[in-house]
PDB file of C-alpha atoms in Angstrom:
ATOM      1  CA  LYS A   1     -11.376  18.265 -26.284  1.00  0.00           C
ATOM      2  CA  ASN A   2      -9.543  21.407 -25.167  1.00  0.00           C
ATOM      3  CA  GLN A   3     -12.038  23.897 -23.800  1.00  0.00           C
ATOM      4  CA  VAL A   4     -12.252  27.011 -21.659  1.00  0.00           C
ATOM      5  CA  GLU A   5     -15.484  27.713 -19.793  1.00  0.00           C
ATOM      6  CA  GLN A   6     -16.208  30.969 -18.014  1.00  0.00           C
ATOM      7  CA  SER A   7     -18.855  31.899 -15.488  1.00  0.00           C
ATOM      8  CA  PRO A   8     -20.958  33.806 -15.000  1.00  0.00           C
ATOM      9  CA  GLN A   9     -21.804  34.796 -18.554  1.00  0.00           C
ATOM     10  CA  SER A  10     -22.745  38.262 -17.334  1.00  0.00           C
ATOM     11  CA  LEU A  11     -22.577  40.138 -14.047  1.00  0.00           C
ATOM     12  CA  ILE A  12     -23.890  43.454 -12.775  1.00  0.00           C
ATOM     13  CA  ILE A  13     -22.419  45.027  -9.658  1.00  0.00           C
ATOM     14  CA  LEU A  14     -22.501  48.419  -7.973  1.00  0.00           C
ATOM     15  CA  GLU A  15     -19.531  50.717  -8.084  1.00  0.00           C
ATOM     16  CA  GLY A  16     -17.138  50.092  -5.199  1.00  0.00           C
ATOM     17  CA  LYS A  17     -18.104  46.439  -4.763  1.00  0.00           C
ATOM     18  CA  ASN A  18     -15.816  43.461  -5.306  1.00  0.00           C
ATOM     19  CA  CYS A  19     -16.464  40.585  -7.669  1.00  0.00           C
ATOM     20  CA  THR A  20     -14.922  37.286  -8.737  1.00  0.00           C
ATOM     21  CA  LEU A  21     -15.007  35.763 -12.206  1.00  0.00           C
ATOM     22  CA  GLN A  22     -14.406  32.066 -12.795  1.00  0.00           C
ATOM     23  CA  CYS A  23     -12.587  30.101 -15.483  1.00  0.00           C
ATOM     24  CA  ASN A  24     -12.426  26.309 -15.845  1.00  0.00           C
ATOM     25  CA  TYR A  25     -10.314  24.685 -18.519  1.00  0.00           C
ATOM     26  CA  THR A  26      -9.505  21.258 -19.924  1.00  0.00           C
ATOM     27  CA  VAL A  27      -6.515  22.310 -22.029  1.00  0.00           C
ATOM     28  CA  SER A  28      -3.637  19.874 -21.892  1.00  0.00           C
ATOM     29  CA  PRO A  29      -0.681  20.022 -21.805  1.00  0.00           C
ATOM     30  CA  PHE A  30      -0.981  23.346 -20.023  1.00  0.00           C
ATOM     31  CA  SER A  31       1.456  26.190 -20.677  1.00  0.00           C
ATOM     32  CA  ASN A  32      -0.036  29.362 -19.266  1.00  0.00           C
ATOM     33  CA  LEU A  33      -3.297  31.137 -18.490  1.00  0.00           C
ATOM     34  CA  ARG A  34      -4.048  34.754 -19.301  1.00  0.00           C
ATOM     35  CA  TRP A  35      -6.833  37.120 -18.360  1.00  0.00           C
ATOM     36  CA  TYR A  36      -7.734  39.871 -20.797  1.00  0.00           C
ATOM     37  CA  LYS A  37     -10.057  42.865 -20.537  1.00  0.00           C
ATOM     38  CA  GLN A  38     -11.935  43.773 -23.694  1.00  0.00           C
ATOM     39  CA  ASP A  39     -13.849  47.021 -23.919  1.00  0.00           C
ATOM     40  CA  THR A  40     -16.745  47.098 -26.381  1.00  0.00           C
ATOM     41  CA  GLY A  41     -15.472  47.456 -29.926  1.00  0.00           C
ATOM     42  CA  ARG A  42     -11.817  47.254 -28.899  1.00  0.00           C
ATOM     43  CA  GLY A  43      -9.131  44.600 -28.856  1.00  0.00           C
ATOM     44  CA  PRO A  44      -8.356  42.594 -25.688  1.00  0.00           C
ATOM     45  CA  VAL A  45      -5.791  44.061 -23.295  1.00  0.00           C
ATOM     46  CA  SER A  46      -3.691  41.762 -21.121  1.00  0.00           C
ATOM     47  CA  LEU A  47      -4.274  41.887 -17.367  1.00  0.00           C
ATOM     48  CA  THR A  48      -2.267  38.913 -16.073  1.00  0.00           C
ATOM     49  CA  ILE A  49      -0.422  35.863 -17.309  1.00  0.00           C
ATOM     50  CA  MET A  50       0.365  32.857 -15.093  1.00  0.00           C
ATOM     51  CA  THR A  51       2.437  29.763 -15.693  1.00  0.00           C
ATOM     52  CA  PHE A  52       2.006  26.348 -14.092  1.00  0.00           C
ATOM     53  CA  SER A  53       4.048  27.221 -11.001  1.00  0.00           C
ATOM     54  CA  GLU A  54       2.253  30.473 -10.179  1.00  0.00           C
ATOM     55  CA  ASN A  55      -0.769  30.483  -7.869  1.00  0.00           C
ATOM     56  CA  THR A  56      -1.587  34.166  -7.852  1.00  0.00           C
ATOM     57  CA  LYS A  57      -0.702  37.331  -9.688  1.00  0.00           C
ATOM     58  CA  SER A  58      -1.907  40.872  -9.159  1.00  0.00           C
ATOM     59  CA  ASN A  59      -2.192  43.887 -11.416  1.00  0.00           C
ATOM     60  CA  GLY A  60      -3.531  46.826  -9.443  1.00  0.00           C
ATOM     61  CA  ARG A  61      -7.099  46.048  -8.385  1.00  0.00           C
ATOM     62  CA  TYR A  62      -7.065  42.814 -10.401  1.00  0.00           C
ATOM     63  CA  THR A  63      -5.892  39.578  -8.751  1.00  0.00           C
ATOM     64  CA  ALA A  64      -5.823  36.303 -10.633  1.00  0.00           C
ATOM     65  CA  THR A  65      -5.469  32.890  -9.031  1.00  0.00           C
ATOM     66  CA  LEU A  66      -4.623  29.565 -10.607  1.00  0.00           C
ATOM     67  CA  ASP A  67      -5.144  26.018  -9.357  1.00  0.00           C
ATOM     68  CA  ALA A  68      -3.429  23.829 -11.942  1.00  0.00           C
ATOM     69  CA  ASP A  69      -4.542  20.658 -10.163  1.00  0.00           C
ATOM     70  CA  THR A  70      -8.250  21.403 -10.501  1.00  0.00           C
ATOM     71  CA  LYS A  71      -7.719  23.410 -13.703  1.00  0.00           C
ATOM     72  CA  GLN A  72      -9.487  26.445 -12.346  1.00  0.00           C
ATOM     73  CA  SER A  73      -8.681  30.135 -12.324  1.00  0.00           C
ATOM     74  CA  SER A  74     -10.413  33.176 -10.931  1.00  0.00           C
ATOM     75  CA  LEU A  75     -10.116  36.899 -11.458  1.00  0.00           C
ATOM     76  CA  HIS A  76     -10.958  39.056  -8.454  1.00  0.00           C
ATOM     77  CA  ILE A  77     -11.712  42.728  -8.959  1.00  0.00           C
ATOM     78  CA  THR A  78     -11.507  44.932  -5.889  1.00  0.00           C
ATOM     79  CA  ALA A  79     -13.350  48.221  -5.361  1.00  0.00           C
ATOM     80  CA  SER A  80     -14.898  48.194  -8.816  1.00  0.00           C
ATOM     81  CA  GLN A  81     -15.034  51.329 -10.933  1.00  0.00           C
ATOM     82  CA  LEU A  82     -17.323  52.324 -13.791  1.00  0.00           C
ATOM     83  CA  SER A  83     -14.369  51.859 -16.161  1.00  0.00           C
ATOM     84  CA  ASP A  84     -14.222  48.178 -15.193  1.00  0.00           C
ATOM     85  CA  SER A  85     -17.327  47.587 -17.319  1.00  0.00           C
ATOM     86  CA  ALA A  86     -16.059  45.295 -20.068  1.00  0.00           C
ATOM     87  CA  SER A  87     -15.790  41.674 -21.136  1.00  0.00           C
ATOM     88  CA  TYR A  88     -13.174  39.650 -19.251  1.00  0.00           C
ATOM     89  CA  ILE A  89     -11.706  36.800 -21.248  1.00  0.00           C
ATOM     90  CA  CYS A  90      -9.817  33.780 -19.951  1.00  0.00           C
ATOM     91  CA  VAL A  91      -7.266  32.379 -22.416  1.00  0.00           C
ATOM     92  CA  VAL A  92      -5.284  29.172 -21.970  1.00  0.00           C
ATOM     93  CA  SER A  93      -2.207  28.234 -23.987  1.00  0.00           C
ATOM     94  CA  ASP A  94      -1.006  24.684 -24.560  1.00  0.00           C
ATOM     95  CA  ARG A  95       2.490  23.288 -24.979  1.00  0.00           C
ATOM     96  CA  GLY A  96       1.469  20.836 -27.667  1.00  0.00           C
ATOM     97  CA  SER A  97       2.758  22.784 -30.637  1.00  0.00           C
ATOM     98  CA  THR A  98       5.287  25.423 -31.556  1.00  0.00           C
ATOM     99  CA  LEU A  99       2.371  27.782 -32.103  1.00  0.00           C
ATOM    100  CA  GLY A 100       1.490  27.671 -28.421  1.00  0.00           C
ATOM    101  CA  ARG A 101      -2.131  27.465 -29.414  1.00  0.00           C
ATOM    102  CA  LEU A 102      -4.565  29.701 -27.525  1.00  0.00           C
ATOM    103  CA  TYR A 103      -7.968  28.575 -26.345  1.00  0.00           C
ATOM    104  CA  PHE A 104     -10.395  31.384 -25.626  1.00  0.00           C
ATOM    105  CA  GLY A 105     -13.356  31.489 -23.283  1.00  0.00           C
ATOM    106  CA  ARG A 106     -16.454  33.413 -24.325  1.00  0.00           C
ATOM    107  CA  GLY A 107     -15.871  35.967 -21.633  1.00  0.00           C
ATOM    108  CA  THR A 108     -17.822  37.356 -18.690  1.00  0.00           C
ATOM    109  CA  GLN A 109     -19.594  40.624 -19.460  1.00  0.00           C
ATOM    110  CA  LEU A 110     -19.205  42.828 -16.389  1.00  0.00           C
ATOM    111  CA  THR A 111     -21.340  45.934 -15.924  1.00  0.00           C
ATOM    112  CA  VAL A 112     -20.596  48.314 -13.078  1.00  0.00           C
ATOM    113  CA  TRP A 113     -23.451  50.631 -12.104  1.00  0.00           C
ATOM    114  CA  PRO A 114     -23.024  53.912 -10.230  1.00  0.00           C
TER     115      PRO A 114
ATOM    116  CA  GLU B   1      -0.159  52.055 -25.284  1.00  0.00           C
ATOM    117  CA  ALA B   2      -0.821  49.731 -28.213  1.00  0.00           C
ATOM    118  CA  ASP B   3       2.028  49.090 -30.615  1.00  0.00           C
ATOM    119  CA  ILE B   4      -0.143  47.229 -33.076  1.00  0.00           C
ATOM    120  CA  TYR B   5      -2.413  49.182 -35.364  1.00  0.00           C
ATOM    121  CA  GLN B   6      -5.408  48.183 -37.409  1.00  0.00           C
ATOM    122  CA  THR B   7      -7.172  50.185 -40.066  1.00  0.00           C
ATOM    123  CA  PRO B   8      -9.906  50.920 -40.711  1.00  0.00           C
ATOM    124  CA  ARG B   9     -11.680  50.734 -37.343  1.00  0.00           C
ATOM    125  CA  TYR B  10     -15.067  50.451 -39.008  1.00  0.00           C
ATOM    126  CA  LEU B  11     -15.960  49.476 -42.570  1.00  0.00           C
ATOM    127  CA  VAL B  12     -19.339  49.148 -44.263  1.00  0.00           C
ATOM    128  CA  ILE B  13     -19.213  47.851 -47.827  1.00  0.00           C
ATOM    129  CA  GLY B  14     -21.434  46.291 -50.430  1.00  0.00           C
ATOM    130  CA  THR B  15     -21.521  42.620 -51.388  1.00  0.00           C
ATOM    131  CA  GLY B  16     -18.925  41.585 -53.953  1.00  0.00           C
ATOM    132  CA  LYS B  17     -16.383  44.282 -53.121  1.00  0.00           C
ATOM    133  CA  LYS B  18     -12.719  43.493 -52.550  1.00  0.00           C
ATOM    134  CA  ILE B  19     -11.357  44.718 -49.235  1.00  0.00           C
ATOM    135  CA  THR B  20      -8.049  44.698 -47.392  1.00  0.00           C
ATOM    136  CA  LEU B  21      -7.797  45.056 -43.625  1.00  0.00           C
ATOM    137  CA  GLU B  22      -4.471  46.497 -42.550  1.00  0.00           C
ATOM    138  CA  CYS B  23      -2.416  45.434 -39.542  1.00  0.00           C
ATOM    139  CA  SER B  24       0.983  46.800 -38.575  1.00  0.00           C
ATOM    140  CA  GLN B  25       3.133  46.340 -35.474  1.00  0.00           C
ATOM    141  CA  THR B  26       6.238  48.205 -34.363  1.00  0.00           C
ATOM    142  CA  MET B  27       7.560  45.644 -31.857  1.00  0.00           C
ATOM    143  CA  GLY B  28       9.518  43.513 -34.313  1.00  0.00           C
ATOM    144  CA  HIS B  29       7.463  40.434 -33.424  1.00  0.00           C
ATOM    145  CA  ASP B  30       7.866  37.444 -35.710  1.00  0.00           C
ATOM    146  CA  LYS B  31       4.501  35.840 -34.940  1.00  0.00           C
ATOM    147  CA  MET B  32       1.313  37.536 -36.077  1.00  0.00           C
ATOM    148  CA  TYR B  33      -2.299  36.387 -36.072  1.00  0.00           C
ATOM    149  CA  TRP B  34      -5.760  37.212 -37.356  1.00  0.00           C
ATOM    150  CA  TYR B  35      -8.792  36.368 -35.240  1.00  0.00           C
ATOM    151  CA  GLN B  36     -12.487  36.640 -36.015  1.00  0.00           C
ATOM    152  CA  GLN B  37     -14.941  37.455 -33.232  1.00  0.00           C
ATOM    153  CA  ASP B  38     -18.726  37.611 -33.336  1.00  0.00           C
ATOM    154  CA  PRO B  39     -20.635  39.424 -30.541  1.00  0.00           C
ATOM    155  CA  GLY B  40     -20.637  37.481 -27.289  1.00  0.00           C
ATOM    156  CA  MET B  41     -18.536  34.725 -28.759  1.00  0.00           C
ATOM    157  CA  GLU B  42     -14.941  33.618 -28.344  1.00  0.00           C
ATOM    158  CA  LEU B  43     -12.132  34.596 -30.681  1.00  0.00           C
ATOM    159  CA  HIS B  44     -11.378  32.162 -33.506  1.00  0.00           C
ATOM    160  CA  LEU B  45      -7.988  31.967 -35.191  1.00  0.00           C
ATOM    161  CA  ILE B  46      -8.277  32.323 -38.979  1.00  0.00           C
ATOM    162  CA  HIS B  47      -4.664  32.977 -40.057  1.00  0.00           C
ATOM    163  CA  TYR B  48      -1.202  33.117 -38.534  1.00  0.00           C
ATOM    164  CA  SER B  49       2.373  33.748 -39.583  1.00  0.00           C
ATOM    165  CA  TYR B  50       5.722  32.749 -38.083  1.00  0.00           C
ATOM    166  CA  GLY B  51       7.607  35.387 -40.030  1.00  0.00           C
ATOM    167  CA  VAL B  52       8.226  36.874 -43.452  1.00  0.00           C
ATOM    168  CA  ASN B  53       6.842  34.720 -46.282  1.00  0.00           C
ATOM    169  CA  SER B  54       5.183  32.380 -43.762  1.00  0.00           C
ATOM    170  CA  THR B  55       1.385  32.134 -43.640  1.00  0.00           C
ATOM    171  CA  GLU B  56      -0.886  29.375 -42.351  1.00  0.00           C
ATOM    172  CA  LYS B  57      -4.613  28.869 -41.999  1.00  0.00           C
ATOM    173  CA  GLY B  58      -6.038  28.755 -38.509  1.00  0.00           C
ATOM    174  CA  ASP B  59      -8.749  26.731 -36.822  1.00  0.00           C
ATOM    175  CA  LEU B  60     -11.701  28.507 -38.393  1.00  0.00           C
ATOM    176  CA  SER B  61     -12.116  28.196 -42.126  1.00  0.00           C
ATOM    177  CA  SER B  62     -12.072  31.569 -43.791  1.00  0.00           C
ATOM    178  CA  GLU B  63     -12.361  32.764 -47.372  1.00  0.00           C
ATOM    179  CA  SER B  64      -9.888  35.522 -46.619  1.00  0.00           C
ATOM    180  CA  THR B  65      -6.201  35.457 -47.527  1.00  0.00           C
ATOM    181  CA  VAL B  66      -3.154  37.014 -45.883  1.00  0.00           C
ATOM    182  CA  SER B  67       0.371  37.961 -46.854  1.00  0.00           C
ATOM    183  CA  ARG B  68       3.572  38.642 -44.889  1.00  0.00           C
ATOM    184  CA  ILE B  69       6.070  40.458 -47.083  1.00  0.00           C
ATOM    185  CA  ARG B  70       7.467  42.550 -44.231  1.00  0.00           C
ATOM    186  CA  THR B  71       7.834  41.663 -40.562  1.00  0.00           C
ATOM    187  CA  GLU B  72       5.733  44.572 -39.398  1.00  0.00           C
ATOM    188  CA  HIS B  73       2.865  44.216 -41.860  1.00  0.00           C
ATOM    189  CA  PHE B  74       0.196  41.463 -42.018  1.00  0.00           C
ATOM    190  CA  PRO B  75      -2.785  42.497 -44.188  1.00  0.00           C
ATOM    191  CA  LEU B  76      -5.934  40.413 -44.636  1.00  0.00           C
ATOM    192  CA  THR B  77      -7.833  40.454 -47.940  1.00  0.00           C
ATOM    193  CA  LEU B  78     -11.341  39.411 -48.934  1.00  0.00           C
ATOM    194  CA  GLU B  79     -11.628  39.145 -52.732  1.00  0.00           C
ATOM    195  CA  SER B  80     -15.431  39.265 -52.753  1.00  0.00           C
ATOM    196  CA  ALA B  81     -17.133  40.279 -49.533  1.00  0.00           C
ATOM    197  CA  ARG B  82     -20.430  38.676 -48.498  1.00  0.00           C
ATOM    198  CA  PRO B  83     -22.852  39.391 -45.623  1.00  0.00           C
ATOM    199  CA  SER B  84     -21.575  36.222 -43.892  1.00  0.00           C
ATOM    200  CA  HIS B  85     -18.197  37.989 -43.547  1.00  0.00           C
ATOM    201  CA  THR B  86     -19.742  40.564 -41.220  1.00  0.00           C
ATOM    202  CA  SER B  87     -17.757  40.314 -37.991  1.00  0.00           C
ATOM    203  CA  GLN B  88     -14.993  41.876 -35.939  1.00  0.00           C
ATOM    204  CA  TYR B  89     -11.459  41.077 -37.096  1.00  0.00           C
ATOM    205  CA  LEU B  90      -8.625  41.308 -34.568  1.00  0.00           C
ATOM    206  CA  CYS B  91      -4.939  41.274 -35.381  1.00  0.00           C
ATOM    207  CA  ALA B  92      -2.344  40.234 -32.787  1.00  0.00           C
ATOM    208  CA  SER B  93       1.375  39.647 -32.473  1.00  0.00           C
ATOM    209  CA  SER B  94       3.654  37.885 -30.012  1.00  0.00           C
ATOM    210  CA  ASP B  95       7.339  37.375 -29.288  1.00  0.00           C
ATOM    211  CA  PRO B  96       7.952  33.966 -27.680  1.00  0.00           C
ATOM    212  CA  LEU B  97      11.389  35.085 -26.508  1.00  0.00           C
ATOM    213  CA  GLU B  98       9.832  37.578 -24.090  1.00  0.00           C
ATOM    214  CA  VAL B  99       9.377  35.589 -20.894  1.00  0.00           C
ATOM    215  CA  GLY B 100       5.928  36.026 -19.438  1.00  0.00           C
ATOM    216  CA  SER B 101       4.696  38.066 -22.347  1.00  0.00           C
ATOM    217  CA  GLY B 102       1.234  37.790 -23.733  1.00  0.00           C
ATOM    218  CA  TYR B 103      -0.191  38.557 -27.056  1.00  0.00           C
ATOM    219  CA  THR B 104      -0.691  42.187 -28.045  1.00  0.00           C
ATOM    220  CA  PHE B 105      -3.954  42.825 -29.840  1.00  0.00           C
ATOM    221  CA  GLY B 106      -4.941  45.637 -32.135  1.00  0.00           C
ATOM    222  CA  SER B 107      -8.178  47.553 -31.628  1.00  0.00           C
ATOM    223  CA  GLY B 108      -9.917  45.543 -34.317  1.00  0.00           C
ATOM    224  CA  THR B 109     -11.825  46.253 -37.513  1.00  0.00           C
ATOM    225  CA  ARG B 110     -15.603  46.015 -37.371  1.00  0.00           C
ATOM    226  CA  LEU B 111     -16.671  44.867 -40.849  1.00  0.00           C
ATOM    227  CA  THR B 112     -20.265  45.067 -42.048  1.00  0.00           C
ATOM    228  CA  VAL B 113     -21.154  43.737 -45.496  1.00  0.00           C
ATOM    229  CA  VAL B 114     -24.529  44.843 -46.796  1.00  0.00           C
TER     230      VAL B 114
END
């Protein structure tokens, strides 16, 4: 069964600290993996997208890594800011259909305290 | 800056009412989607469209219906709203010809049926 599991479910850190969010998936055949940031009551906003051949991709203070062999990804946030408080969602796309079906994790709820 | 717009942002209505959630995008994307998301849970695909006059049901069974008469417009309709329809509804679009592109999500409509 194609699944996307994220950990931790929630995380609280102090402003300025770094953190790493994890994503494990069983989706096959794999097409790409995306990380989204979703503020409360808003739609998800894309942070990074990685294909099979990419190991790492950065977007400002966000750095995503991908290990396609172990089917794991991580999102590292550097020097956290209060505005980083949001849900971070890992999304994996398969190559099994023309739809490019998306499989969503439940997200990690990050809270940054001053 | 989002190029996909959803209205209304919030809606509280009584049971049995007919409602239409609007979704419009200005990117000329052929593929559009409706997702349903409950708090703390993953997004579930309820409808999608490959283009004008194309509509399909998604993974999650829904009593809603959609139409795609114009490329830029993908409204979702509930003929008779019930409390079980209370949820957040997210519209998205994608262009598979854009290499490395992700989905673009709207800000969502938070529906409450009382």
